[in-house]
Amino acid sequence: MGKGGALSESVVRKIVLSYTYVAVWIFLSFTVIVYNKYILDKKLYNWPYPISLTMIHMAFCSSLAFAAVRVFKLVEPVALTRRAYLTSVLPIGALYSLSLWLSNSAYIYLSVSFIQMLKALMPVAVYSIAILLKKDSYRPTTMSNMVAISVGVAIAAYGEAKYDSWGVFLQLGAVVFEATRLVMIQILLNSKGITLNPITSLYYVAPSCLAFLSVPWIFVELPMLRSQITDFHFDFLIFGTNSLCAFALNLAVFLLVGKTSALTMNVAGVVKDWLLIAFSWSVIKDIVTPLNLFGYGLAFLGVGYYNHSKLQAMKANEAQKKAPEDEEVGKLLAEKDGDGTGKKSDTPA
């Protein structure tokens, strides 16, 4: 009974910790999205400079990551050659900078709720790009699922009360670049045995993002900022807390994926999206139409089925890996029983 009680307590503790990681990630992701919307929206804080905001995040994250790795020695840096950095890390940094730039830009033109609905296309983009880059195989059932998700998002877009084509273009571009980044991580990092946690990821990737973003910033936003320099005063409280939330979100991603799984994060992401849609409708007073909800509900079912299929595939792979081990154990036990039987037969009656 004592052992059973101890086991039960450890299981309960593990479940509580898992739900805590999920809750922290949902809270921080929710906060960063709403905070970015607040800063960028012309009707709220009215600072519509997404490249500048993203560069502030990258500068802040680069500084903290550098301090953690080089100053306080909290994390060991990964041994990367110059060639590995140029061929593996820089392309991912370029894709990440484009994804962040476009996704933050979309908040100027679209509601928070509609952006979350468009993000449901992420599995479609990841699967399609993985097929193009030969990291996944074409399966009719999976592609049918992707079509269902796309139809649901299309219905949600058709029912959007404040539809903006440019905003949709920006968000879809962000989805494509983010999906490409996720696939390229498998190709350029994981396949080469390079593993980066959030601190080392920010240490290597954030400075390259900052460098890439500085190019469009010079031509797009710097002239506008110069014209308004007399009217603008940098708010350290707003931008400092916003950047701190973005940094904390990266750590929360590491905790959630490291302590649970990437699939758990996908499922938690669906919960977060529904919470954001409810918040956008009830607090920000964005218009959410019945057709919006119907379309996103269809996409939600498709994403849920996709996550379920991935879970079943993971279980099948684990069972397949475990089967040879069980077979080997069975053979050893059979040999042991055979030896025991042989010894018994040799003994005289």
Coordinates of C-alpha atoms in Angstrom, one line a residue:
M1 CA 0.0 0.0 0.0
G2 CA 2.9 2.3 0.8
K3 CA 4.5 1.7 -2.5
G4 CA 1.2 2.2 -4.3
G5 CA 0.6 5.4 -2.4
A6 CA 4.1 6.7 -3.4
L7 CA 3.6 5.8 -7.0
S8 CA 0.2 7.5 -7.0
E9 CA 1.8 10.6 -5.5
S10 CA 4.6 10.7 -8.1
V11 CA 2.1 10.3 -11.0
V12 CA -0.1 13.1 -9.5
R13 CA 2.9 15.4 -9.2
K14 CA 3.9 14.7 -12.8
I15 CA 0.4 15.5 -14.1
V16 CA 0.3 18.7 -12.0
L17 CA 3.7 19.8 -13.4
S18 CA 2.6 19.0 -17.0
Y19 CA -0.6 21.1 -16.6
T20 CA 1.5 23.9 -15.0
Y21 CA 3.9 24.0 -18.0
V22 CA 0.8 24.1 -20.3
A23 CA -0.8 26.9 -18.3
V24 CA 2.4 29.0 -18.2
W25 CA 3.0 28.6 -21.9
I26 CA -0.7 29.5 -22.7
F27 CA -0.5 32.5 -20.4
L28 CA 2.8 33.8 -21.9
S29 CA 1.8 33.1 -25.5
F30 CA -1.6 34.8 -24.9
T31 CA 0.1 37.8 -23.2
V32 CA 2.7 38.3 -26.0
I33 CA 0.0 38.2 -28.7
V34 CA -2.3 40.6 -27.0
Y35 CA 0.6 42.9 -25.9
N36 CA 1.9 43.1 -29.5
K37 CA -1.6 43.8 -30.8
Y38 CA -1.9 46.6 -28.2
I39 CA 1.4 48.2 -29.2
L40 CA 1.0 48.0 -32.9
D41 CA -2.7 48.7 -33.3
K42 CA -3.4 52.3 -34.4
K43 CA -6.5 52.5 -32.2
L44 CA -4.6 51.4 -29.1
Y45 CA -1.0 52.3 -28.3
N46 CA -0.5 53.4 -31.9
W47 CA 3.1 52.5 -32.6
P48 CA 2.7 50.7 -36.0
Y49 CA 6.3 49.7 -36.5
P50 CA 6.4 45.9 -36.6
I51 CA 10.1 45.7 -37.7
S52 CA 11.2 48.0 -35.0
L53 CA 9.2 46.1 -32.4
T54 CA 10.7 42.7 -33.5
M55 CA 14.2 44.2 -33.5
I56 CA 13.7 45.4 -29.9
H57 CA 12.6 41.8 -29.0
M58 CA 15.7 40.4 -30.8
A59 CA 18.1 42.8 -29.2
F60 CA 16.7 42.1 -25.7
C61 CA 16.7 38.4 -26.2
S62 CA 20.3 38.5 -27.7
S63 CA 21.5 40.5 -24.6
L64 CA 20.0 38.1 -22.1
A65 CA 21.1 35.0 -23.9
F66 CA 24.7 36.4 -24.2
A67 CA 24.7 37.2 -20.5
A68 CA 23.4 33.6 -19.7
V69 CA 26.0 31.9 -21.9
R70 CA 29.1 34.1 -21.7
V71 CA 28.8 36.1 -18.5
F72 CA 27.0 34.0 -15.9
K73 CA 27.9 30.6 -17.6
L74 CA 24.4 29.3 -16.9
V75 CA 24.3 27.4 -20.2
E76 CA 27.1 25.8 -22.2
P77 CA 27.4 27.1 -25.8
V78 CA 27.1 24.5 -28.6
A79 CA 30.3 23.9 -30.5
L80 CA 29.5 25.3 -34.0
T81 CA 32.0 25.8 -36.8
R82 CA 31.8 28.9 -38.9
R83 CA 30.6 26.7 -41.8
A84 CA 27.9 25.2 -39.7
Y85 CA 26.8 28.6 -38.5
L86 CA 26.6 30.0 -42.0
T87 CA 24.9 27.0 -43.6
S88 CA 22.6 25.9 -40.8
V89 CA 21.9 28.8 -38.3
L90 CA 21.8 31.8 -40.7
P91 CA 19.1 30.4 -43.0
I92 CA 16.9 29.6 -40.0
G93 CA 17.6 33.1 -38.6
A94 CA 16.5 34.6 -42.0
L95 CA 13.3 32.6 -42.1
Y96 CA 12.5 33.4 -38.4
S97 CA 13.0 37.2 -39.0
L98 CA 10.6 37.1 -42.0
S99 CA 8.1 35.1 -40.0
L100 CA 8.1 37.5 -37.0
W101 CA 8.1 40.6 -39.2
L102 CA 5.1 39.5 -41.3
S103 CA 3.1 38.1 -38.3
N104 CA 3.6 41.3 -36.2
S105 CA 2.7 43.4 -39.3
A106 CA -0.6 41.5 -39.6
Y107 CA -1.8 42.8 -36.2
I108 CA -2.1 46.3 -37.7
Y109 CA -4.7 45.1 -40.3
L110 CA -6.5 42.1 -38.8
S111 CA -8.2 41.2 -35.6
V112 CA -6.6 38.9 -33.0
S113 CA -9.4 36.4 -33.5
F114 CA -9.1 36.2 -37.3
I115 CA -5.3 35.9 -37.1
Q116 CA -5.7 32.8 -34.8
M117 CA -8.1 31.3 -37.4
L118 CA -5.6 31.8 -40.2
K119 CA -2.9 30.2 -38.0
A120 CA -4.8 27.0 -38.2
L121 CA -3.2 26.6 -41.7
M122 CA 0.2 25.8 -40.1
P123 CA -0.2 22.0 -40.3
V124 CA -1.1 22.4 -44.0
A125 CA 1.9 24.5 -44.7
V126 CA 4.3 22.3 -42.7
Y127 CA 3.1 19.1 -44.4
S128 CA 3.1 20.6 -47.9
I129 CA 6.6 22.0 -47.5
A130 CA 7.9 18.8 -46.0
I131 CA 6.6 16.9 -49.1
L132 CA 8.3 19.4 -51.4
L133 CA 11.6 19.1 -49.5
K134 CA 11.2 15.3 -49.3
K135 CA 11.0 15.2 -45.5
D136 CA 7.6 13.6 -45.6
S137 CA 5.7 11.4 -48.0
Y138 CA 2.3 12.0 -49.7
R139 CA -0.6 10.3 -48.1
P140 CA -4.1 10.7 -49.5
T141 CA -5.8 10.6 -46.1
T142 CA -3.5 13.2 -44.6
M143 CA -3.9 15.4 -47.7
S144 CA -7.7 15.1 -47.4
N145 CA -7.3 16.3 -43.8
M146 CA -5.3 19.3 -45.0
V147 CA -7.9 20.1 -47.6
A148 CA -10.6 20.1 -44.8
I149 CA -8.5 22.5 -42.7
S150 CA -8.0 24.8 -45.7
V151 CA -11.8 24.8 -46.5
G152 CA -12.6 25.6 -42.9
V153 CA -10.2 28.6 -42.9
A154 CA -11.5 29.7 -46.2
I155 CA -15.1 29.7 -44.8
A156 CA -13.8 31.7 -41.7
A157 CA -12.2 34.2 -44.1
Y158 CA -15.3 34.6 -46.1
G159 CA -17.3 35.3 -43.0
E160 CA -14.8 37.9 -41.6
A161 CA -16.5 41.2 -40.9
K162 CA -13.3 43.3 -41.3
Y163 CA -11.5 41.4 -44.0
D164 CA -8.3 43.0 -45.3
S165 CA -6.5 41.4 -48.2
W166 CA -3.1 42.9 -47.4
G167 CA -3.4 41.7 -43.8
V168 CA -4.3 38.2 -44.9
F169 CA -1.4 38.2 -47.3
L170 CA 1.0 39.2 -44.5
Q171 CA -0.3 36.5 -42.1
L172 CA -0.3 33.7 -44.8
G173 CA 3.3 34.8 -45.6
A174 CA 4.2 34.5 -41.9
V175 CA 2.7 31.0 -41.8
V176 CA 4.7 29.9 -44.9
F177 CA 8.0 31.2 -43.6
E178 CA 7.4 29.7 -40.1
A179 CA 6.5 26.3 -41.6
T180 CA 9.6 26.4 -43.8
R181 CA 11.7 27.3 -40.7
L182 CA 10.3 24.3 -38.8
V183 CA 11.1 21.9 -41.7
M184 CA 14.5 23.4 -42.2
I185 CA 15.3 22.9 -38.5
Q186 CA 14.9 19.2 -39.2
I187 CA 17.1 19.3 -42.3
L188 CA 19.8 21.7 -41.2
L189 CA 20.0 21.1 -37.4
N190 CA 18.4 17.8 -36.3
S191 CA 19.8 15.7 -39.1
K192 CA 23.3 17.0 -38.3
G193 CA 22.9 16.2 -34.6
I194 CA 22.9 19.9 -33.6
T195 CA 20.5 20.5 -30.7
L196 CA 19.8 24.0 -29.4
N197 CA 17.7 24.8 -26.3
P198 CA 15.9 28.2 -26.2
I199 CA 18.9 30.0 -24.6
T200 CA 21.4 28.7 -27.1
S201 CA 18.9 29.2 -29.9
L202 CA 18.5 32.8 -29.0
Y203 CA 22.2 33.2 -28.5
Y204 CA 22.9 32.0 -32.1
V205 CA 19.7 32.9 -33.9
A206 CA 18.6 36.2 -32.4
P207 CA 21.6 38.3 -33.5
S208 CA 21.2 37.0 -37.1
C209 CA 17.5 38.0 -36.9
L210 CA 18.5 41.4 -35.7
A211 CA 21.0 41.7 -38.6
F212 CA 18.5 40.6 -41.3
L213 CA 15.7 42.8 -40.0
S214 CA 18.0 45.9 -40.0
V215 CA 18.0 45.8 -43.8
P216 CA 14.3 46.4 -44.4
W217 CA 14.1 48.6 -41.3
I218 CA 16.6 51.1 -42.8
F219 CA 14.4 51.5 -45.9
V220 CA 10.9 51.0 -44.5
E221 CA 10.6 52.3 -41.0
L222 CA 13.7 54.4 -40.2
P223 CA 12.5 57.3 -42.5
M224 CA 9.1 57.3 -40.7
L225 CA 10.7 57.2 -37.3
R226 CA 12.9 60.1 -38.1
S227 CA 10.0 62.2 -39.1
Q228 CA 8.3 61.5 -35.8
I229 CA 11.3 61.6 -33.5
T230 CA 10.2 64.8 -31.8
D231 CA 6.8 63.3 -30.9
F232 CA 8.0 59.9 -29.7
H233 CA 9.5 59.1 -26.3
F234 CA 10.7 55.5 -25.8
D235 CA 8.6 53.9 -23.1
F236 CA 10.9 51.6 -21.2
L237 CA 8.1 50.1 -19.1
I238 CA 6.0 49.1 -22.2
F239 CA 8.8 47.9 -24.4
G240 CA 10.8 46.4 -21.5
T241 CA 7.9 44.3 -20.2
N242 CA 6.9 43.3 -23.7
S243 CA 10.4 42.1 -24.5
L244 CA 10.6 40.3 -21.2
C245 CA 7.4 38.4 -22.0
A246 CA 8.8 37.5 -25.4
F247 CA 12.0 36.1 -23.8
A248 CA 10.0 34.2 -21.1
L249 CA 7.8 32.7 -23.9
N250 CA 10.9 31.1 -25.5
L251 CA 11.8 29.5 -22.1
A252 CA 8.3 28.3 -21.7
V253 CA 8.4 26.6 -25.1
F254 CA 11.5 24.7 -24.0
L255 CA 9.9 23.7 -20.7
L256 CA 6.7 22.6 -22.4
V257 CA 8.3 20.6 -25.2
G258 CA 11.2 19.3 -23.1
K259 CA 9.0 18.1 -20.2
T260 CA 6.0 17.0 -22.2
S261 CA 6.1 16.8 -26.0
A262 CA 5.7 18.9 -29.2
L263 CA 2.3 17.3 -29.6
T264 CA 1.2 18.6 -26.2
M265 CA 2.2 22.1 -27.3
N266 CA 0.0 21.7 -30.5
V267 CA -3.0 20.7 -28.4
A268 CA -2.4 23.5 -25.9
G269 CA -2.1 25.8 -28.9
V270 CA -5.7 25.0 -29.9
V271 CA -6.9 25.8 -26.4
K272 CA -4.9 29.1 -26.5
D273 CA -6.5 30.0 -29.9
W274 CA -10.0 29.5 -28.6
L275 CA -9.2 31.7 -25.5
L276 CA -7.8 34.4 -27.8
I277 CA -10.9 34.3 -30.0
A278 CA -13.1 34.7 -26.9
F279 CA -10.9 37.5 -25.5
S280 CA -10.8 39.3 -28.8
W281 CA -14.6 39.2 -29.0
S282 CA -15.4 40.0 -25.4
V283 CA -12.7 42.4 -24.4
I284 CA -11.2 44.0 -27.5
K285 CA -14.8 44.0 -29.0
D286 CA -13.7 42.5 -32.3
I287 CA -16.6 41.2 -34.4
V288 CA -16.8 37.4 -34.6
T289 CA -19.5 36.2 -37.0
P290 CA -21.3 32.8 -36.9
L291 CA -19.6 32.0 -40.2
N292 CA -16.2 32.7 -38.6
L293 CA -17.0 30.2 -35.9
F294 CA -18.3 27.6 -38.3
G295 CA -15.3 27.8 -40.5
Y296 CA -12.8 27.8 -37.7
G297 CA -14.8 24.9 -36.0
L298 CA -14.3 22.9 -39.2
A299 CA -10.6 23.7 -39.3
F300 CA -10.3 22.9 -35.6
L301 CA -11.8 19.5 -36.1
G302 CA -9.2 18.9 -38.9
V303 CA -6.3 20.1 -36.7
G304 CA -7.6 17.9 -33.9
Y305 CA -7.7 14.8 -36.2
Y306 CA -4.2 15.7 -37.5
N307 CA -2.9 15.8 -33.9
H308 CA -4.7 12.5 -33.1
S309 CA -3.1 10.9 -36.2
K310 CA 0.3 12.0 -35.1
L311 CA -0.2 10.6 -31.6
Q312 CA -1.3 7.2 -33.1
A313 CA 1.8 7.3 -35.4
M314 CA 4.1 8.0 -32.4
K315 CA 2.6 5.1 -30.4
A316 CA 3.0 2.8 -33.4
N317 CA 6.6 3.8 -33.8
E318 CA 7.3 3.2 -30.1
A319 CA 5.6 -0.2 -30.3
Q320 CA 7.6 -1.1 -33.3
K321 CA 10.9 -0.1 -31.6
K322 CA 9.8 -2.0 -28.5
A323 CA 8.9 -5.2 -30.3
P324 CA 12.5 -6.4 -31.1
E325 CA 13.4 -5.8 -27.4
D326 CA 10.4 -7.8 -26.2
E327 CA 11.3 -10.6 -28.7
E328 CA 14.9 -10.6 -27.4
V329 CA 13.8 -10.8 -23.8
G330 CA 11.4 -13.7 -24.8
K331 CA 14.2 -15.6 -26.4
L332 CA 16.4 -15.2 -23.3
L333 CA 13.6 -16.4 -21.0
A334 CA 12.9 -19.3 -23.3
E335 CA 16.6 -20.3 -23.3
K336 CA 16.7 -20.0 -19.5
D337 CA 13.6 -22.2 -19.2
G338 CA 15.2 -24.7 -21.6
D339 CA 18.4 -24.8 -19.5
G340 CA 16.4 -25.3 -16.4
T341 CA 14.4 -28.2 -18.0
G342 CA 17.5 -29.8 -19.3
K343 CA 19.1 -29.8 -15.8
K344 CA 16.0 -31.4 -14.3
S345 CA 16.0 -34.2 -16.9
D346 CA 19.6 -35.0 -16.2
T347 CA 19.0 -35.6 -12.5
P348 CA 18.1 -39.2 -11.6
A349 CA 14.7 -40.0 -10.3

